[in-house]
Coordinates of C-alpha atoms and ligand atoms in Angstrom, one line a residue:
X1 CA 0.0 0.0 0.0
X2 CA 1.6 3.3 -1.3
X3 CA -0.3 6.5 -0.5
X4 CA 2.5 9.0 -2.2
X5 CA 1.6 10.2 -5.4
X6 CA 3.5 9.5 -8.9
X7 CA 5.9 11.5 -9.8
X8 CA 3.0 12.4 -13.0
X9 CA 0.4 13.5 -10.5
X10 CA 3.1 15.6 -8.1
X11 CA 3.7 17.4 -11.0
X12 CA 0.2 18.4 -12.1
X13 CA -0.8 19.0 -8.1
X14 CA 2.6 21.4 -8.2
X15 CA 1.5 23.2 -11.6
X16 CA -2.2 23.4 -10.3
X17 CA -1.6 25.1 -6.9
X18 CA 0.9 27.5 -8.8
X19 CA -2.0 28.6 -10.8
X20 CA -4.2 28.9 -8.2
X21 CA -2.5 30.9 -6.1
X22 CA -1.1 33.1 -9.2
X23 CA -4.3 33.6 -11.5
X24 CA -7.1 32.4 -9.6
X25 CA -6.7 33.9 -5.9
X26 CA -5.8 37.8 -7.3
X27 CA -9.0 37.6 -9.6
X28 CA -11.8 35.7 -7.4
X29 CA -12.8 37.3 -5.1
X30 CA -13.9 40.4 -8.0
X31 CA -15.9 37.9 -10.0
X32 CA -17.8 36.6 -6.9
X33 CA -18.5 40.3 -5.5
X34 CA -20.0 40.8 -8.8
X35 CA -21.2 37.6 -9.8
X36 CA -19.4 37.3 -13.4
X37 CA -18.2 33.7 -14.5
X38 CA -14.4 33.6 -15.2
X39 CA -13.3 32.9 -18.9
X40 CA -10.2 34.0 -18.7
X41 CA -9.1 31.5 -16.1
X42 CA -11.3 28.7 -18.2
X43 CA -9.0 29.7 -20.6
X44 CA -5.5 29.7 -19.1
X45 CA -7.3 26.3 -17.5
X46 CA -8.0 25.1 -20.9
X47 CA -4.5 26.2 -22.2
X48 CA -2.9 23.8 -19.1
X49 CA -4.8 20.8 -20.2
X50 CA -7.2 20.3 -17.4
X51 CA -10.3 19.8 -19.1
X52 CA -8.9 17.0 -20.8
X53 CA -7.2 15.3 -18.1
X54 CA -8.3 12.2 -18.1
X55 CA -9.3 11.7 -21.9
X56 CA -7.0 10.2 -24.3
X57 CA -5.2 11.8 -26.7
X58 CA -7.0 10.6 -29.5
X59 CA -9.7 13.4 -28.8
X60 CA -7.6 15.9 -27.7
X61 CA -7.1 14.7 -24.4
X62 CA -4.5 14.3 -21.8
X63 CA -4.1 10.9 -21.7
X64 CA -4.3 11.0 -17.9
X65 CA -6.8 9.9 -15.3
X66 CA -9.8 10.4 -12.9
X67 CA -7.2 10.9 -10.4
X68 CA -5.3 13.3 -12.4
X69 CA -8.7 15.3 -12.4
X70 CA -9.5 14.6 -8.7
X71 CA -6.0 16.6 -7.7
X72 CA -6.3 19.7 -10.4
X73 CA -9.8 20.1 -8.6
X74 CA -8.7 20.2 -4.7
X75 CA -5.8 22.4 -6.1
X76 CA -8.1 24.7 -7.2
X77 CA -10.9 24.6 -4.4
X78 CA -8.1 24.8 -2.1
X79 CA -8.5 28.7 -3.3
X80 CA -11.8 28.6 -5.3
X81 CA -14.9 26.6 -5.3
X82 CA -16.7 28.4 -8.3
X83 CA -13.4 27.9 -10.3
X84 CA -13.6 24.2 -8.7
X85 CA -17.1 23.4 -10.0
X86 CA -16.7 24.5 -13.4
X87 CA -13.9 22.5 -14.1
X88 CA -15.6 19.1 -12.0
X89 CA -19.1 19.9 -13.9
X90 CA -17.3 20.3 -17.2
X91 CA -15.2 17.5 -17.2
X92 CA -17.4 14.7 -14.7
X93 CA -20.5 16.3 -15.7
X94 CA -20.2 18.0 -19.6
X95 CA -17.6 15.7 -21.4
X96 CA -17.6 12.6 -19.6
X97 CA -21.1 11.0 -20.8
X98 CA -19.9 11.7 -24.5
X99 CA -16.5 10.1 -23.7
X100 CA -18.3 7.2 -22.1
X101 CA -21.6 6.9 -24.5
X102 CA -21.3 8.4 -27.3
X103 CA -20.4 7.3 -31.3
X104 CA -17.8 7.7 -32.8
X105 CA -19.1 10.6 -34.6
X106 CA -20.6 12.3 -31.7
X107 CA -17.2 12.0 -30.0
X108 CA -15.2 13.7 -32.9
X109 CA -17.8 16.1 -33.0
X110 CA -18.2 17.4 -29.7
X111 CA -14.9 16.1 -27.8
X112 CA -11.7 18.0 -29.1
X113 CA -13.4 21.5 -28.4
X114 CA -14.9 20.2 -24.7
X115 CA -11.4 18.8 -23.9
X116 CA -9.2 21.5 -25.1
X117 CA -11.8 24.4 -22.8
X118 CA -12.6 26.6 -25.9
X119 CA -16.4 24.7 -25.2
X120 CA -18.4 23.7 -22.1
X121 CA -21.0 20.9 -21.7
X122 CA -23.9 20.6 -19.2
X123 CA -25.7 17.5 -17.7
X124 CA -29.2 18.1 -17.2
X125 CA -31.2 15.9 -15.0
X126 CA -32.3 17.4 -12.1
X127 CA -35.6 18.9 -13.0
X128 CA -37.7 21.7 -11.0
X129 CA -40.1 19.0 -9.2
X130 CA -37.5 16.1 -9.1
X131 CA -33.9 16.1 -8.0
X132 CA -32.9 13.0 -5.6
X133 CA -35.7 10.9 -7.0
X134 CA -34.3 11.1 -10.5
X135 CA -36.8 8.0 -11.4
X136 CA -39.7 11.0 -11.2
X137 CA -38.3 13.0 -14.4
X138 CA -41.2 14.7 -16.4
X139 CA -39.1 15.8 -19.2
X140 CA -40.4 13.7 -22.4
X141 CA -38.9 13.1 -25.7
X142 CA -41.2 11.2 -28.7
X143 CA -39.5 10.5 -31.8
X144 CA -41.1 12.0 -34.6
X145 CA -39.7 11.0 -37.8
X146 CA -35.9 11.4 -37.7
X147 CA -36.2 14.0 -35.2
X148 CA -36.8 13.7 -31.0
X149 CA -39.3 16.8 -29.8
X150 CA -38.5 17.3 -26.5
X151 CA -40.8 19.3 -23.8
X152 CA -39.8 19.5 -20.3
X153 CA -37.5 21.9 -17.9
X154 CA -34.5 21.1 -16.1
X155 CA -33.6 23.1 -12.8
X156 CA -29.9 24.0 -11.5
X157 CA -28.1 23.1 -14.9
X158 CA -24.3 24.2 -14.0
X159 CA -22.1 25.4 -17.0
X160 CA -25.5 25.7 -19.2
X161 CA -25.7 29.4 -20.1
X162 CA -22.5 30.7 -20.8
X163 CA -21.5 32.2 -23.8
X164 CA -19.2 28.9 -24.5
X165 CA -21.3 26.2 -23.4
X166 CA -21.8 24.1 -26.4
X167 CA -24.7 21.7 -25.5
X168 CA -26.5 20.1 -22.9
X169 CA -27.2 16.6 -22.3
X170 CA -30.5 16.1 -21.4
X171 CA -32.5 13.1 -19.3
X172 CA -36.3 12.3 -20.9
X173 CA -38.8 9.7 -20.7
X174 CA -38.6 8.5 -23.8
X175 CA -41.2 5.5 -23.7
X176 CA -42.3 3.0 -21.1
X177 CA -40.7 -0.5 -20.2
X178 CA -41.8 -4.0 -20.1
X179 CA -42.2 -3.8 -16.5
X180 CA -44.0 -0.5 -16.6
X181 CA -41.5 2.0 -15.2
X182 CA -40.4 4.9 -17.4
X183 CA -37.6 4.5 -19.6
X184 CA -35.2 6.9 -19.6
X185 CA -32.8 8.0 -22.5
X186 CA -29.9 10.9 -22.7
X187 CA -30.1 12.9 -25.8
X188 CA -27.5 16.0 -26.4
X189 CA -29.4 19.4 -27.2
X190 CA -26.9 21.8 -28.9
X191 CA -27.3 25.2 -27.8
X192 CA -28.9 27.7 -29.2
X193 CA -31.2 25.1 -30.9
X194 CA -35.1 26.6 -31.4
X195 CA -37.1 26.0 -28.3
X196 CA -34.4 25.5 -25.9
X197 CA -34.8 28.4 -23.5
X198 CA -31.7 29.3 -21.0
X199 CA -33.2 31.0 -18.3
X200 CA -31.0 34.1 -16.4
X201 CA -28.8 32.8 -13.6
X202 CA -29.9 31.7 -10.4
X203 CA -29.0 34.8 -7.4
X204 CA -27.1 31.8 -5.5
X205 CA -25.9 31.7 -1.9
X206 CA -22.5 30.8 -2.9
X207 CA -20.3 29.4 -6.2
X208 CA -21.2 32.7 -7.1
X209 CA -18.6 32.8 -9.8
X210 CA -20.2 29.7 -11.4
X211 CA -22.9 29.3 -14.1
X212 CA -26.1 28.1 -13.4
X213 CA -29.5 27.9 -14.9
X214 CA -33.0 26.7 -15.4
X215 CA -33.6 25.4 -19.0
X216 CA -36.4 25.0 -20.9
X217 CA -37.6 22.8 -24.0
X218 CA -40.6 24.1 -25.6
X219 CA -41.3 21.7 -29.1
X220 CA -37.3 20.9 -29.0
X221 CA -36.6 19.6 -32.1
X222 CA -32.9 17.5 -32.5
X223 CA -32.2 15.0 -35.3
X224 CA -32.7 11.5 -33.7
X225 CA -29.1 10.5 -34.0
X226 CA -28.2 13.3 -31.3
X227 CA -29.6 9.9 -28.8
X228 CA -26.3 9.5 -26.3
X229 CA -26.1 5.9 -26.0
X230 CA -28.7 3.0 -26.7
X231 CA -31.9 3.9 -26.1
X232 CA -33.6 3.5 -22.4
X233 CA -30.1 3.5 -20.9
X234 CA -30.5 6.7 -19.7
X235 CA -31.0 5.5 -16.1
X236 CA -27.9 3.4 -15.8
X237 CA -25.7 6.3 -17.6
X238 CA -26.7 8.8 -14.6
X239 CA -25.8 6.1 -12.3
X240 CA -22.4 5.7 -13.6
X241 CA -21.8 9.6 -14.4
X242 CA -22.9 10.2 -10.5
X243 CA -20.7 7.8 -9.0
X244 CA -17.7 9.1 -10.6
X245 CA -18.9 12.6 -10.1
X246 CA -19.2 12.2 -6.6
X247 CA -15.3 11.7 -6.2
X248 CA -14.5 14.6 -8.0
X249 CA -17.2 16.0 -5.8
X250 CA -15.3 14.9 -2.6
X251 CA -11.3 15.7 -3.9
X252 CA -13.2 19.1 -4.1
X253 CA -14.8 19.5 -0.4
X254 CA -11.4 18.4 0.4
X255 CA -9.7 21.3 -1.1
X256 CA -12.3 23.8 0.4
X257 CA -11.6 21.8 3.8
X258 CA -8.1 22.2 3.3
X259 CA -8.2 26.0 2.1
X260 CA -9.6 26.5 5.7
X261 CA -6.4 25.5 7.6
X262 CA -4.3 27.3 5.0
X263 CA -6.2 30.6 5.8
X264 CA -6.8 29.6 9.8
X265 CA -2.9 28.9 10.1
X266 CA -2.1 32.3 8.3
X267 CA -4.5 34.4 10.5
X268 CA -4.2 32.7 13.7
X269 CA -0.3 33.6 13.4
X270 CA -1.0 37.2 12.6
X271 CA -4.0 38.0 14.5
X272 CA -3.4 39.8 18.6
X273 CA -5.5 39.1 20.9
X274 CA -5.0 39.6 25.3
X275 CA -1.0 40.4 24.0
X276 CA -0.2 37.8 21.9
X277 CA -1.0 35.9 18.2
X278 CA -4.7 34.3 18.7
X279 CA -2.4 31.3 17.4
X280 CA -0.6 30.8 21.0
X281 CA -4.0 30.1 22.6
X282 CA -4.5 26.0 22.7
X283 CA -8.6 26.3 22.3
X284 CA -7.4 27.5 18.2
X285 CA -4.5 25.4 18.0
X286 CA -6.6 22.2 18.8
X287 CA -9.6 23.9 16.3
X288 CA -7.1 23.8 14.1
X289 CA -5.4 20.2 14.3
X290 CA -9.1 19.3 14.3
X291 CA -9.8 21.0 10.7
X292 CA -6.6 19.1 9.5
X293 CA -7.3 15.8 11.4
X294 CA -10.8 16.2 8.8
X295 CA -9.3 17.4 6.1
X296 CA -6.4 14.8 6.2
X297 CA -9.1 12.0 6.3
X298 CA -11.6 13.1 3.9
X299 CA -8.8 13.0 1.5
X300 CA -8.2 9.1 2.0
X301 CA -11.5 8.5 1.8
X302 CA -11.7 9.9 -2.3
X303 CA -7.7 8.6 -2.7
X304 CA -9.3 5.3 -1.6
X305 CA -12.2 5.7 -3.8
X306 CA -10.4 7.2 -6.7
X307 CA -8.0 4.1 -6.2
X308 CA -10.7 1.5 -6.8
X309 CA -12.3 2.8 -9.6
X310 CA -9.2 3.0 -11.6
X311 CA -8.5 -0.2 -10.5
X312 CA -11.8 -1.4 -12.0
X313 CA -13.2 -2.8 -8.9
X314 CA -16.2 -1.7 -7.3
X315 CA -16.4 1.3 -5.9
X316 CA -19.9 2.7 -5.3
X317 CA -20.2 2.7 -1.5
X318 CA -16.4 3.9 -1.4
X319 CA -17.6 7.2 -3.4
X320 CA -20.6 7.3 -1.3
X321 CA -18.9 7.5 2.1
X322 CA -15.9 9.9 0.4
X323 CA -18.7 12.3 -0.6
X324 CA -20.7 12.4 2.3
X325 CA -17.6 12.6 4.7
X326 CA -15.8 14.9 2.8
X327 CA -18.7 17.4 1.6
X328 CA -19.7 17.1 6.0
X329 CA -16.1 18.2 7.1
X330 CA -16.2 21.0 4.4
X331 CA -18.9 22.7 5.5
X332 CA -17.6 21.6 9.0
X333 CA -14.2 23.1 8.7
X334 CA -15.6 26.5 6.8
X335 CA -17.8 26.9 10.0
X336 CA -14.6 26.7 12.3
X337 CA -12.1 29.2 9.8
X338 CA -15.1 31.3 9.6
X339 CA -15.1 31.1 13.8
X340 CA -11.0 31.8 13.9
X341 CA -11.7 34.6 12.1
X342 CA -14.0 36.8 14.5
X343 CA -15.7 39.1 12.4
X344 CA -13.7 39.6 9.9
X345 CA -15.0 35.9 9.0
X346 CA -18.1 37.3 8.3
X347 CA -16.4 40.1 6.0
X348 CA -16.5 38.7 2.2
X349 CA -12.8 40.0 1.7
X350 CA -11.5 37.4 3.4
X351 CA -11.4 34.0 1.5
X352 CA -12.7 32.0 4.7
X353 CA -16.4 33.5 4.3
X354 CA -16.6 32.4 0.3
X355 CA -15.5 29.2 1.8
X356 CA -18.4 29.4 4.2
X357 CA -21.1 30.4 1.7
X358 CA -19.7 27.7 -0.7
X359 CA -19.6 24.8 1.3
X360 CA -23.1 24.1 2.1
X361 CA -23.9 23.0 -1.5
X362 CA -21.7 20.5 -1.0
X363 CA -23.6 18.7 0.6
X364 CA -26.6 18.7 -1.6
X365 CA -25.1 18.5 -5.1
X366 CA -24.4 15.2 -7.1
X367 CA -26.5 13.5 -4.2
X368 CA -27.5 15.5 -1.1
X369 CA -26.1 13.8 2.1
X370 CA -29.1 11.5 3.0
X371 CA -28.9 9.9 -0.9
X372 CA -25.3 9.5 0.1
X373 CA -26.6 7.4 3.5
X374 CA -29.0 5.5 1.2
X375 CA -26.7 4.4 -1.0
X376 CA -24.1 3.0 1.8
X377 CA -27.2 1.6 3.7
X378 CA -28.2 -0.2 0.4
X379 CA -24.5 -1.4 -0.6
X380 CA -24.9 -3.4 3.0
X381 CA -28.0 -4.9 1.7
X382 CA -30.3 -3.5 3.6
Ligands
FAD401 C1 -25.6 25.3 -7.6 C2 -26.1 24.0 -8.0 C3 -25.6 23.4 -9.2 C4 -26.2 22.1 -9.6 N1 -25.8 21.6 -10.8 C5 -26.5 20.6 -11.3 C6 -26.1 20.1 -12.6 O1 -25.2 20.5 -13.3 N2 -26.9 19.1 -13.2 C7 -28.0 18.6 -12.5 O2 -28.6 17.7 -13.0 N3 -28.3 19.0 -11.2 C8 -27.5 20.0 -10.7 N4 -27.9 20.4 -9.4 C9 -29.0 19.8 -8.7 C10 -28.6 19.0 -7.5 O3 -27.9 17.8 -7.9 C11 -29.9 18.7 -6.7 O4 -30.3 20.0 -6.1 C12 -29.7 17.7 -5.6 O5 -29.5 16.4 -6.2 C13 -30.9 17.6 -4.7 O6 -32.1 17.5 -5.4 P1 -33.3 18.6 -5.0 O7 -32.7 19.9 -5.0 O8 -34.4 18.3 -6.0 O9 -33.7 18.1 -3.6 P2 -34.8 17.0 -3.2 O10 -34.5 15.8 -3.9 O11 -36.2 17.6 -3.3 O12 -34.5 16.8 -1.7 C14 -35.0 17.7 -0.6 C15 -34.5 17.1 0.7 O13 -35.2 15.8 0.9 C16 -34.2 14.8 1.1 N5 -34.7 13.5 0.6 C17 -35.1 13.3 -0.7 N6 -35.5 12.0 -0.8 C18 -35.2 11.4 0.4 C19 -35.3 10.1 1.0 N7 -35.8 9.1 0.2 N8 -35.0 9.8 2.2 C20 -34.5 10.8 3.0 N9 -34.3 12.1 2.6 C21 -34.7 12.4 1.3 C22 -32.9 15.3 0.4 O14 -31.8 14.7 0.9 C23 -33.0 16.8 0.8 O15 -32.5 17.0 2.1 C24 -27.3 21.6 -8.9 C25 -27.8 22.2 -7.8 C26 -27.2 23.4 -7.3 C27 -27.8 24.1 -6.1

C-alpha cells in the first residue's frame, strides 16, 4: 500500500496550486463580489490541459486519469470553489457521458473542443419537481420522424448558459418499459437550438462565480441521432456519471476543507489578541489540528475511492462515504475558519467567508447527504 503520489500527479498538483494561487486567488474574489463567470481563467485552464485530463489523446485529451482530475480540482478549491465546479461539472459532468456513451461521430464532434476548454457541456437531470428521486423526471422526448421533440424543464443546470457552453445533455422519458416503469434515455441538445430556452442565472448563496441555470424545452426539435447511448439507458448512464462525479465532488470539499487550515494557520499567526497571536492560545490550535485531522481524512476516503475505480473494482459505497464525509467536514471546517476569524469571518474580503457560503452546497449537489446514507445503507444490503 503506497499513499505517495507518482511523480505524474506531483507534478500536475505542483502546476495546479501554482496557478491557483497566481491567477485564480488575485482575480476571485472580484468575479464573486460581482457575480461574473471567469473565462479567462477557463481559458488559461484550458491552455494547461485540465479539461482534458483524463481523456486520451486521441480526442484531444491528456491521456491521464480520474485521479489526475481529482488533484487539479482540490488544487483549485483549495482557493476557489466556483473555479472548482466549473472545471468538475465540465469534465465529470459535460464531457464525460460523450466520452463514455457516445459514437464515434458524436465523440469527434463534440470532444476536441470540450477537452481543449474553448467549449463547455452541461448535464441536465435534475428537473424543477424532481432532483434525488431522478426515477420522477417529467421531461419527455417522442421520436417523430428522424427528429426527437422534447418538452420538459430542467432546474440547476451548472455550465448551461455561458457564452461557450456548447450543448446540454439532457434526461427524458422517452417510452415506457416492459415492467411498466419509465424508460429513460440521454439525448444531447446543442445550444442555441429553437425552443431550448436558458433561463437568467440563479442569485445563488454561494459558487457565485459559477454558471447556473434553469432550462427550458418548448417543441425541442434535435435529429434522432443526437440519442447518447442505446436507447432506455439513460438510467444506468446517470448512475455511472454520479458515482464518478461524486469523487471529484469529494477531492473538491477536500480542497475547500483544506483552504480553511491554510487561511486559519495564516491568520491565527497574525491575528493579537489579550498580548499575543490568537495562534498561542491551545482552544485555536486544537480547532485547528481538528480542521486538519478532517481534512487529512476526507482526502483518504476519495484517494481510496479514486484508487478503486481505476483499479476497475467496485467502488460505489467507497464514493458514497468519500462524498458524504468529505462534503460534512467542508462545511464543518468552513464553519470553524469562519469562527477563527471573529468578524472579519463574516467580512466577504476574506477567503474563509466564500468558503463558508460555498460549502453548504456540498452537501446537496451530485446526491444530497441522506442519498449518500441511502446508497451505503443499500450497498450493506439493507
Ligand atoms: C448550484 C447547483 C448546481 C447544480 N448543478 C447541477 C447540474 O449541473 N446538473 C444537475 O442535473 N443537477 C444539478 N444540481 C442539482 C442538485 O444535484 C440537486 O439539487 C440535488 O440532487 C438535490 O435535489 P433537489 O434539490 O431536488 O432536492 P430534493 O430531492 O427535493 O430533496 C430535498 C430534501 O429531501 C431529502 N430527501 C429526498 N429523498 C429522500 C429520501 N428518500 N430519504 C431521506 N431524505 C430524502 C434530500 O436529501 C433533501 O434534504 C445543482 C444544484 C445546485 C444548487
Amino acid at each position: 500500500m503506497d499513499f505517495r503520489l507518482s511523480e505524474e500527479h506531483e507534478a500536475l498538483r505542483e502546476s495546479v496550486r501554482d496557478f491557483a494561487r497566481d491567477a485564480v486567488a488575485p482575480v476571485i474574489a472580484e468575479h464573486y463580489e460581482r457575480h461574473t463567470f471567469p473565462y479567462e481563467i477557463v481559458r488559461q485552464m484550458g491552455k494547461m490541459g485540465l479539461f482534458g485530463l483524463p481523456f486520451p489523446e486521441e480526442h484531444g485529451g491528456m491521456g491521464g486519469d480520474y485521479f489526475a482530475l481529482c488533484l487539479a480540482l482540490e488544487e483549485l478549491a483549495r482557493v476557489d470553489s466556483s473555479v472548482a465546479i466549473t472545471l468538475e461539472a465540465a469534465v465529470s459532468l459535460g464531457a464525460m457521458p460523450i466520452h463514455r456513451f457516445g459514437t464515434d461521430e458524436q465523440k469527434a464532434r463534440w470532444l476536441p473542443k470540450l477537452l481543449s476548454g474553448e467549449a463547455l457541456a452541461g448535464f441536465g437531470l435534475t428537473e424543477p419537481g424532481t432532483g434525488s428521486d431522478a426515477g420522477g423526471t417529467q421531461t419527455r422526448a417522442v421520436l417523430d420522424g428522424d427528429e426527437w421533440v422534447i418538452n420538459g424543464s430542467k432546474a440547476f443546470i451548472t455550465n448551461s448558459g455561458t457564452d461557450i457552453t456548447a450543448l446540454v445533455t439532457v434526461t427524458a422519458v422517452t417510452g415506457t418499459n416492459p415492467d411498466g416503469s419509465k424508460e429513460l434515455s440521454t439525448i444531447i441538445v446543442p445550444a442555441g437550438t429553437p425552443g431550448f430556452t436558458v433561463a437568467p442565472g440563479y442569485s445563488k448563496v454561494g459558487w457565485n462565480a459559477s454558471d447556473t441555470h434553469e432550462l427550458t424545452f418548448d417543441d425541442c426539435r434535435v435529429p434522432a441521432g443526437n440519442l447518447l447511448g442505446a436507447r432506455g439507458r439513460g438510467f444506468a448512464q446517470f448512475l455511472r456519471i454520479l458515482d464518478e462525479g461524486r469523487i471529484a465532488i469529494a477531492a473538491l470539499a477536500v480542497g475547500l476543507a483544506q483552504g480553511c487550515v491554510d487561511e486559519s494557520v495564516k491568520y491565527a499567526k497574525e491575528r493579537q489578541a489579550f498580548g499575543q497571536p490568537i495562534g498561542n492560545y491551545q482552544a485555536i490550535q486544537f480547532k485547528i489540528a481538528d480542521m486538519e485531522l478532517k481534512a487529512h481524512t476526507a482526502r483518504l476516503a476519495y484517494y481510496d475511492a479514486a484508487a478503486r475505480m481505476l483499479a476497475g473494482e467496485p467502488f460505489k459505497r467507497q464514493a458514497a462515504i468519500a462524498k458524504l464525509h468529505a462534503s460534512t467536514v467542508a462545511v464543518d471546517n468552513a464553519r470553524e475558519a469562519t469562527q477563527i476569524h471573529g468578524g472579519y469571518g463574516f467580512m466577504n474580503e476574506y477567503p474563509v467567508a466564500r468558503f463558508w457560503r460555498d460549502s453548504k452546497i456540498l452537501e446537496i449537489g451530485e446526491g444530497t447527504s441522506e442519498v449518500q446514507r441511502m446508497i451505503i445503507a443499500r450497498d450493506l444490503g439493507m
